[in-house]
Each structure stands twice: as structure tokens, then as C-alpha cells.
Coordinates of C-alpha atoms in Angstrom, one line a residue:
M874 CA -12.6 19.4 20.7
N875 CA -9.3 19.4 22.5
F876 CA -7.0 16.4 22.0
E877 CA -4.2 15.7 24.5
K878 CA -3.7 12.0 23.8
I879 CA -4.4 9.9 20.8
C880 CA -3.8 6.2 19.7
V881 CA -2.7 5.5 16.2
M882 CA -3.5 1.9 15.2
G883 CA -1.0 0.6 12.7
L884 CA 2.6 1.8 12.3
G885 CA 3.2 1.2 8.6
Y886 CA 3.7 3.6 5.7
I887 CA 0.9 5.9 6.9
G888 CA 0.5 5.2 10.6
L889 CA 4.1 5.9 11.6
P890 CA 4.4 9.2 9.8
T891 CA 1.0 10.3 11.1
A892 CA 1.8 9.3 14.7
S893 CA 5.2 11.1 14.5
T894 CA 3.7 14.2 13.0
F895 CA 1.0 14.5 15.7
A896 CA 3.7 13.9 18.3
T897 CA 6.0 16.6 17.0
H898 CA 3.0 19.0 17.1
G899 CA 2.6 18.6 20.9
I900 CA 0.1 15.7 21.2
R901 CA 0.9 12.6 23.2
V902 CA 0.7 9.6 20.9
I903 CA 0.6 5.9 21.5
G904 CA 1.6 4.1 18.3
V905 CA 0.0 0.6 18.3
D906 CA 1.1 -2.3 16.2
V907 CA 0.6 -6.1 16.7
N908 CA 3.9 -6.8 15.0
Q909 CA 6.4 -7.3 17.8
Q910 CA 9.4 -6.9 15.4
I911 CA 8.2 -3.5 14.3
L912 CA 7.8 -2.4 18.0
E913 CA 11.3 -3.8 18.9
T914 CA 12.8 -2.0 15.9
L915 CA 11.3 1.3 16.8
R916 CA 12.3 1.0 20.5
S917 CA 15.9 0.3 19.5
G918 CA 16.0 3.4 17.4
G919 CA 15.6 1.7 14.1
L920 CA 13.0 2.1 11.2
H921 CA 11.3 -0.7 9.4
I922 CA 10.3 1.4 6.3
H923 CA 12.1 3.7 4.0
E924 CA 10.7 7.2 3.6
P925 CA 12.8 10.4 3.1
G926 CA 13.0 12.4 6.3
L927 CA 11.0 9.9 8.4
R928 CA 13.9 9.0 10.7
T929 CA 14.4 12.6 11.7
V930 CA 10.7 13.1 12.5
V931 CA 10.4 9.8 14.4
E932 CA 13.6 10.6 16.5
A933 CA 12.2 14.0 17.3
A934 CA 8.9 12.6 18.3
I935 CA 10.5 10.0 20.6
R936 CA 12.9 12.6 22.0
S937 CA 10.0 14.9 22.9
G938 CA 8.5 12.2 25.0
N939 CA 5.2 12.5 23.1
L940 CA 5.6 9.3 21.1
S941 CA 5.6 5.8 22.6
V942 CA 4.7 2.4 21.1
A943 CA 2.7 -0.5 22.4
D944 CA 0.9 -3.7 21.2
K945 CA -2.5 -2.6 22.4
P946 CA -4.4 0.7 22.7
E947 CA -4.9 2.7 25.8
E948 CA -7.6 5.2 26.9
A949 CA -7.3 8.3 24.8
D950 CA -9.2 11.2 23.3
A951 CA -9.0 9.9 19.8
F952 CA -8.2 6.7 17.9
I953 CA -6.9 6.6 14.3
I954 CA -7.1 3.3 12.4
A955 CA -4.3 3.2 9.8
V956 CA -4.0 -0.5 9.1
P957 CA -3.6 -2.3 5.8
T958 CA -6.6 -3.2 3.7
P959 CA -5.3 -5.5 0.9
F960 CA -7.4 -7.9 -1.1
Y961 CA -7.4 -11.6 -0.3
A962 CA -4.7 -13.6 -2.2
D963 CA -6.9 -16.7 -2.2
K964 CA -10.5 -15.5 -2.3
T965 CA -12.5 -14.0 -5.2
G966 CA -16.1 -13.1 -5.8
N967 CA -18.0 -14.1 -9.0
F968 CA -20.4 -12.1 -11.1
N969 CA -21.7 -13.5 -14.4
G970 CA -18.8 -15.9 -14.5
E971 CA -16.1 -13.3 -14.0
A972 CA -13.9 -13.3 -10.9
Y973 CA -13.1 -10.2 -9.0
K974 CA -10.9 -9.7 -5.9
L975 CA -12.3 -9.3 -2.4
A976 CA -11.1 -6.8 0.2
D977 CA -9.4 -8.2 3.2
M978 CA -10.8 -6.2 6.1
R979 CA -9.5 -8.4 8.9
A980 CA -6.9 -5.8 10.1
V981 CA -9.6 -3.1 10.3
T982 CA -11.9 -5.5 12.2
S983 CA -9.1 -6.4 14.6
A984 CA -8.2 -2.8 15.2
A985 CA -11.8 -1.8 15.9
N986 CA -12.2 -4.7 18.3
A987 CA -9.1 -3.7 20.2
I988 CA -10.5 -0.2 20.7
V989 CA -13.7 -1.4 22.2
P990 CA -12.4 -2.0 25.8
V991 CA -10.9 1.5 26.0
L992 CA -13.5 3.5 24.1
R993 CA -15.1 6.2 26.3
K994 CA -17.9 8.7 25.9
G995 CA -16.9 11.8 23.9
N996 CA -14.0 10.0 22.1
L997 CA -13.3 10.4 18.4
V998 CA -12.5 7.3 16.2
V999 CA -11.2 7.9 12.7
L1000 CA -10.7 5.2 10.0
E1001 CA -8.0 6.2 7.6
S1002 CA -7.5 2.8 5.9
T1003 CA -8.8 2.7 2.3
S1004 CA -12.1 0.8 2.4
P1005 CA -15.1 -0.2 0.4
P1006 CA -18.1 2.2 0.5
R1007 CA -20.0 2.0 3.8
T1008 CA -17.2 0.4 5.8
T1009 CA -17.3 3.1 8.4
S1010 CA -21.0 2.9 9.0
E1011 CA -21.7 -0.8 8.4
L1012 CA -18.5 -2.5 9.7
V1013 CA -16.6 -0.2 12.1
A1014 CA -19.6 1.3 13.8
P1015 CA -21.3 -2.0 14.9
I1016 CA -18.0 -3.3 16.3
L1017 CA -17.3 -0.1 18.3
E1018 CA -20.9 -0.1 19.6
K1019 CA -20.2 -3.4 21.3
S1020 CA -18.7 -1.1 24.0
G1021 CA -22.3 -0.1 24.8
L1022 CA -21.8 3.4 23.3
K1023 CA -23.7 4.6 20.3
A1024 CA -21.8 6.0 17.3
G1025 CA -22.9 9.6 16.5
V1026 CA -24.5 9.9 20.0
D1027 CA -21.9 8.9 22.6
F1028 CA -18.7 9.0 20.5
H1029 CA -17.7 10.5 17.2
L1030 CA -16.9 8.3 14.2
A1031 CA -15.3 9.6 10.9
Y1032 CA -13.5 8.5 7.8
S1033 CA -10.5 10.4 6.6
P1034 CA -8.5 8.7 3.8
E1035 CA -4.7 9.2 3.5
R1036 CA -4.0 10.9 0.1
V1037 CA -0.2 11.0 0.1
L1038 CA 2.6 10.1 -2.3
P1039 CA 5.3 7.6 -1.1
G1040 CA 8.6 9.5 -1.1
Q1041 CA 6.8 12.7 -0.2
I1042 CA 4.6 11.5 2.7
L1043 CA 5.8 13.9 5.4
R1044 CA 5.3 17.0 3.2
E1045 CA 2.0 15.9 1.8
L1046 CA 0.5 14.9 5.1
I1047 CA 0.8 18.6 6.1
E1048 CA 0.2 20.4 2.8
N1049 CA -2.4 18.3 1.0
A1050 CA -6.1 18.9 1.3
R1051 CA -7.8 16.6 3.8
V1052 CA -11.2 15.0 3.4
I1053 CA -13.1 14.2 6.6
G1054 CA -16.4 12.3 6.5
G1055 CA -18.4 11.9 9.6
V1056 CA -21.3 9.6 10.4
T1057 CA -22.7 12.9 11.8
P1058 CA -21.8 16.5 11.0
E1059 CA -20.5 16.8 14.5
A1060 CA -18.1 13.9 13.9
A1061 CA -16.7 15.6 10.8
K1062 CA -16.1 18.7 12.8
A1063 CA -14.3 16.8 15.5
G1064 CA -12.1 15.2 12.9
R1065 CA -11.4 18.7 11.5
D1066 CA -10.3 19.8 15.0
L1067 CA -7.9 16.9 15.3
Y1068 CA -6.2 17.2 11.9
A1069 CA -6.0 21.0 12.1
T1070 CA -3.2 20.3 14.6
F1071 CA -0.8 20.0 11.6
V1072 CA -2.7 20.1 8.3
K1073 CA -2.1 23.3 6.4
G1074 CA -4.1 22.3 3.3
E1075 CA -7.8 22.8 3.0
I1076 CA -10.0 20.5 5.2
I1077 CA -13.2 19.5 3.5
L1078 CA -16.1 18.1 5.5
T1079 CA -18.6 15.6 4.2
D1080 CA -20.3 12.3 5.2
A1081 CA -18.3 9.1 5.8
T1082 CA -19.5 7.2 2.7
T1083 CA -18.8 10.2 0.4
A1084 CA -15.2 10.4 1.8
E1085 CA -14.8 6.6 1.2
M1086 CA -15.9 7.1 -2.4
V1087 CA -13.7 10.1 -3.0
K1088 CA -10.5 8.0 -2.2
L1089 CA -11.6 5.1 -4.4
M1090 CA -12.7 7.4 -7.2
E1091 CA -9.3 9.2 -7.2
N1092 CA -7.3 6.0 -7.6
T1093 CA -9.8 4.3 -9.9
Y1094 CA -9.6 7.3 -12.3
R1095 CA -5.9 7.0 -12.4
D1096 CA -6.0 3.2 -12.9
I1097 CA -8.4 3.6 -15.9
N1098 CA -6.1 6.2 -17.5
I1099 CA -3.1 4.0 -17.0
A1100 CA -5.0 1.0 -18.6
I1101 CA -5.8 2.9 -21.8
A1102 CA -2.1 3.8 -22.1
N1103 CA -1.1 0.2 -21.6
E1104 CA -3.7 -0.9 -24.2
F1105 CA -2.4 1.6 -26.7
A1106 CA 1.1 0.1 -26.1
R1107 CA -0.3 -3.4 -27.0
L1108 CA -2.1 -2.1 -30.1
S1109 CA 1.0 -0.2 -31.2
E1110 CA 3.1 -3.4 -30.9
R1111 CA 0.5 -5.2 -33.0
F1112 CA 0.5 -2.5 -35.8
G1113 CA 4.3 -1.8 -35.8
V1114 CA 3.9 1.7 -34.4
D1115 CA 6.3 3.4 -31.9
V1116 CA 3.9 4.0 -29.0
W1117 CA 6.1 6.7 -27.5
E1118 CA 6.0 8.8 -30.8
A1119 CA 2.3 8.2 -31.2
I1120 CA 1.5 9.3 -27.6
S1121 CA 3.7 12.4 -27.9
I1122 CA 1.9 13.5 -31.1
A1123 CA -1.5 12.7 -29.7
N1124 CA -0.7 14.8 -26.6
L1125 CA -0.2 17.9 -28.8
H1126 CA -4.0 18.1 -28.9
P1127 CA -5.0 20.6 -26.2
R1128 CA -7.6 18.3 -24.7
V1129 CA -5.6 15.0 -24.7
K1130 CA -3.2 13.9 -22.0
I1131 CA -2.4 10.2 -22.5
L1132 CA -0.1 8.8 -19.8
N1133 CA 3.0 6.7 -20.5
P1134 CA 2.5 2.9 -20.7
G1135 CA 4.5 0.7 -18.3
P1136 CA 4.9 -2.8 -16.9
G1137 CA 1.7 -2.6 -14.9
V1138 CA 0.3 -0.9 -11.8
G1139 CA 1.7 -1.5 -8.3
G1140 CA 1.6 -0.2 -4.7
H1141 CA -1.2 -0.5 -2.2
C1142 CA -3.5 2.1 -3.7
I1143 CA -4.1 2.2 -7.5
S1144 CA -3.7 -1.5 -7.9
V1145 CA -6.0 -2.3 -5.0
D1146 CA -8.7 0.4 -4.5
P1147 CA -10.6 -0.2 -7.8
W1148 CA -11.4 -3.7 -6.7
F1149 CA -13.3 -2.3 -3.7
L1150 CA -15.8 -0.7 -6.0
V1151 CA -16.0 -3.8 -8.2
E1152 CA -16.7 -5.9 -5.1
S1153 CA -19.3 -3.5 -3.8
A1154 CA -21.3 -3.2 -7.1
P1155 CA -19.9 -5.6 -9.8
E1156 CA -22.9 -5.0 -12.1
L1157 CA -22.1 -1.3 -12.2
S1158 CA -18.3 -1.5 -12.5
R1159 CA -17.7 -3.0 -15.9
L1160 CA -15.2 -0.4 -17.1
I1161 CA -13.4 -0.4 -13.7
Y1162 CA -13.2 -4.2 -13.9
M1163 CA -11.7 -4.3 -17.4
A1164 CA -9.1 -1.6 -16.6
R1165 CA -8.0 -3.8 -13.7
K1166 CA -7.7 -6.8 -15.9
V1167 CA -5.7 -4.8 -18.5
N1168 CA -3.2 -3.5 -15.9
D1169 CA -2.9 -6.8 -14.0
A1170 CA -2.0 -8.5 -17.3
Q1171 CA 0.6 -6.0 -18.3
P1172 CA 3.6 -8.0 -16.9
H1173 CA 2.7 -10.8 -19.3
F1174 CA 3.0 -8.2 -22.2
V1175 CA 6.5 -7.3 -20.8
L1176 CA 7.4 -11.0 -20.9
K1177 CA 6.4 -11.2 -24.5
L1178 CA 8.6 -8.2 -25.4
V1179 CA 11.6 -9.9 -23.7
E1180 CA 10.9 -13.1 -25.5
K1181 CA 10.7 -11.2 -28.8
A1182 CA 14.1 -9.7 -28.1
L1183 CA 15.9 -12.8 -26.7
G1184 CA 14.0 -15.8 -28.1
D1185 CA 13.8 -18.8 -25.8
L1186 CA 14.5 -17.7 -22.3
K1187 CA 15.7 -21.0 -20.9
G1188 CA 19.1 -20.5 -19.4
K1189 CA 19.3 -16.8 -20.3
K1190 CA 20.6 -14.5 -17.6
I1191 CA 18.6 -11.4 -17.0
A1192 CA 19.1 -8.5 -14.6
A1193 CA 16.1 -6.9 -13.0
L1194 CA 17.2 -3.5 -11.8
G1195 CA 14.6 -2.3 -9.3
L1196 CA 11.7 -4.2 -7.7
A1197 CA 9.7 -1.5 -6.0
Y1198 CA 6.6 -0.3 -7.8
K1199 CA 8.0 3.3 -8.2
P1200 CA 11.3 5.0 -7.8
D1201 CA 12.9 5.8 -4.5
V1202 CA 10.6 3.7 -2.3
D1203 CA 11.0 0.3 -0.6
D1204 CA 7.4 -0.8 -1.2
L1205 CA 7.1 -4.1 -3.1
R1206 CA 3.4 -4.5 -2.6
E1207 CA 1.6 -5.5 -5.8
S1208 CA 4.7 -4.4 -7.8
P1209 CA 4.6 -5.4 -11.4
A1210 CA 8.4 -5.6 -11.4
V1211 CA 8.2 -8.5 -9.0
E1212 CA 5.6 -10.2 -11.2
V1213 CA 7.8 -9.8 -14.3
V1214 CA 10.7 -11.5 -12.4
H1215 CA 8.4 -14.4 -11.5
L1216 CA 7.3 -14.8 -15.1
L1217 CA 10.8 -14.7 -16.4
Q1218 CA 11.8 -17.4 -13.9
E1219 CA 8.8 -19.5 -14.9
A1220 CA 10.0 -19.2 -18.6
G1221 CA 13.4 -20.6 -17.6
A1222 CA 15.5 -17.5 -17.2
F1223 CA 18.0 -17.0 -14.4
V1224 CA 17.1 -13.6 -12.9
L1225 CA 19.4 -11.4 -10.8
A1226 CA 17.2 -8.9 -9.1
Y1227 CA 18.4 -5.7 -7.3
E1228 CA 16.4 -3.3 -5.2
P1229 CA 18.6 -0.7 -3.5
F1230 CA 16.0 0.2 -0.9
K1231 CA 15.3 -3.4 0.1
P1232 CA 18.7 -5.2 -0.1
E1233 CA 17.4 -8.1 2.0

């Protein structure tokens, strides 16, 4: 397929770099976001997110005339949905008396509904937002079919998850392997034609649900490995062992690679994605559920370490240097550092927090 114009729905950490990269590779792009402040910031030459090199690419995309921004989509050859999929802050499911977090798919639903009036025969729609299995076929497809067009017959529908590292998004968008899952083989091939515009890594074609699973499996695997490191840290504290020394010795074994423990897991991927599997099949996700519980509780372990060092925290002054979930980003989503600060405050401490990439 040939693509002359595309709409990118969502101008956040993934949508804006993706839209700008397509634009700098010669495709006309309408970047769509419902947040008027984001649109005004971009139109005035500013940026609402910190990502190394992004300003240069956005400025080049706008200067080329290929990138413009709007609050609703226009007719185009392809539509990319790159909106947030967090979990609900105030809703949980329940399985055998154990609560699990539920995916908040309202932004995906809203983006799909916005595409309906401008969807035309022969178009390609790609969902990039991390989603529970079968979201593409069972949530997005029925919404788009309200246009009167049939997914897989009249228009192509595919799922292609972002798999980039904050701080290196622009490089990894181009160099990383790309997975494209179509509701039909033809849809996957259409997705390949689109992303081949700039992707230099291998492009792997599969079906939509497999592609959804791949993204969730990658981050769940990492979450479970982090959880065992954090649990080793708690056990070492109980038995009076230096966890760092123990891990370094254990890792001398050629088939062992234990990660470093930390204050928890943050960001929009590893701390969120495993819940999508738990929600979809709680009776089959016991290990995944427990890993999430371990990592979500790790800030409380940090609090206990601080109390062990300082005693009663009432009136104590504590500096929290860094609030983002990893170095050199401004992303505070699900950051365990933020949770630690809140716990310290609740314990009576006065906390001075500093995050250089988000001074406000």
C-alpha cells in the first residue's frame, strides 16, 4: 500500500515521536490530541514531554510542512491509535477474594469512535496502545464497524505495540524489531508497508492477538524477574545478609542472572501490562498476580529501611532526589519514588522532593 497521509491519535510519549518520525520521512501527518494545552504548546513551538532529541525531530517535521496538529482526525490513508491505557485508580476486579486492577480502555474507545466518521474503504487502522488480549478484534473492530465498513474486508485493522525505551525512543523506533499483527494476513502486510517507511529493524508479521500477547509477555517476564530480586532483598534483610554481595556471587553461576532489587516498578509498561493478563484470565495468572503484589509493596519495604535508620520519622527532614521511575526521563507515572515520598509524609516526615526533568 501507498501512504500519503496518516493520522496519529494521541501525542504523548509514543504518539508524538511516531508522528514526527513519519513526517520527517516524507508522509503528511495529522497529530491528533484532545488536550488543548498540548496542542497549544506544540503550535507555539514548545514541547510537553522530555525526550532526548525529540525537539529537533519535531521542529524538522513542522518545518517540512508534513506535521500539523488538530483535536480531531481527518480523512487519511491510515490511522494510528497511540493513546494511554492505564488501569483504573478506583476500580478493581475480584477473583477468589483477591483484588486485581482493571484496564482503563476509555481513551482507546474514544479514539476509535473519533475515527468512525472519517474511515474510508481501503484504509489501515493500527492500534499501538498496550492492551489486554483480543482488544483489537473484540473492542476496536466493532467500534470501527459502526462506519458500515467491515474490518478485514473493507478496511485493514492491525495491532503493532510500541517496544521502545524512554530516553532512547527516537533511535529504537527506527532500529528495534517491529511486530505487526493483523486481523487478516493482508492487514499485517499493510502494516508492514506503513512502518517500513522508517523501521530498519526486522518487521515480524503475525495475528493481532498474538501481537498483543507478545507485548504483555515481554513486560510481564521483566516484572516477574524484578519481583524475585525484590523478594531476595527482603529475605536478606530478615537473615542479616548483604543482598548485593549475595546476588553478585549467585550471578557467577553461568545460568543465573538475578537483577538488582529496587524501590519498586514504575512507568507505564512493566508496572501496568501484567495486570492486563491478570484481568483477562485471573485463574491462570497466579504467578503474575503475586509478582505484581510484591513489586507494588516494595515502597513499603523502603519505608521500613528508612525507619530502621532514622527511628520515628515525625518531624524528620528527608530529601528525595529524583521522582521519575528511571534516570533521565520526566515520566512520573506509577513511579515508586513518588509512592515512597507519600509514605514518608504519612509517617510524619517533611520531604523535600527534587526532579530535574519536571521542576514544576
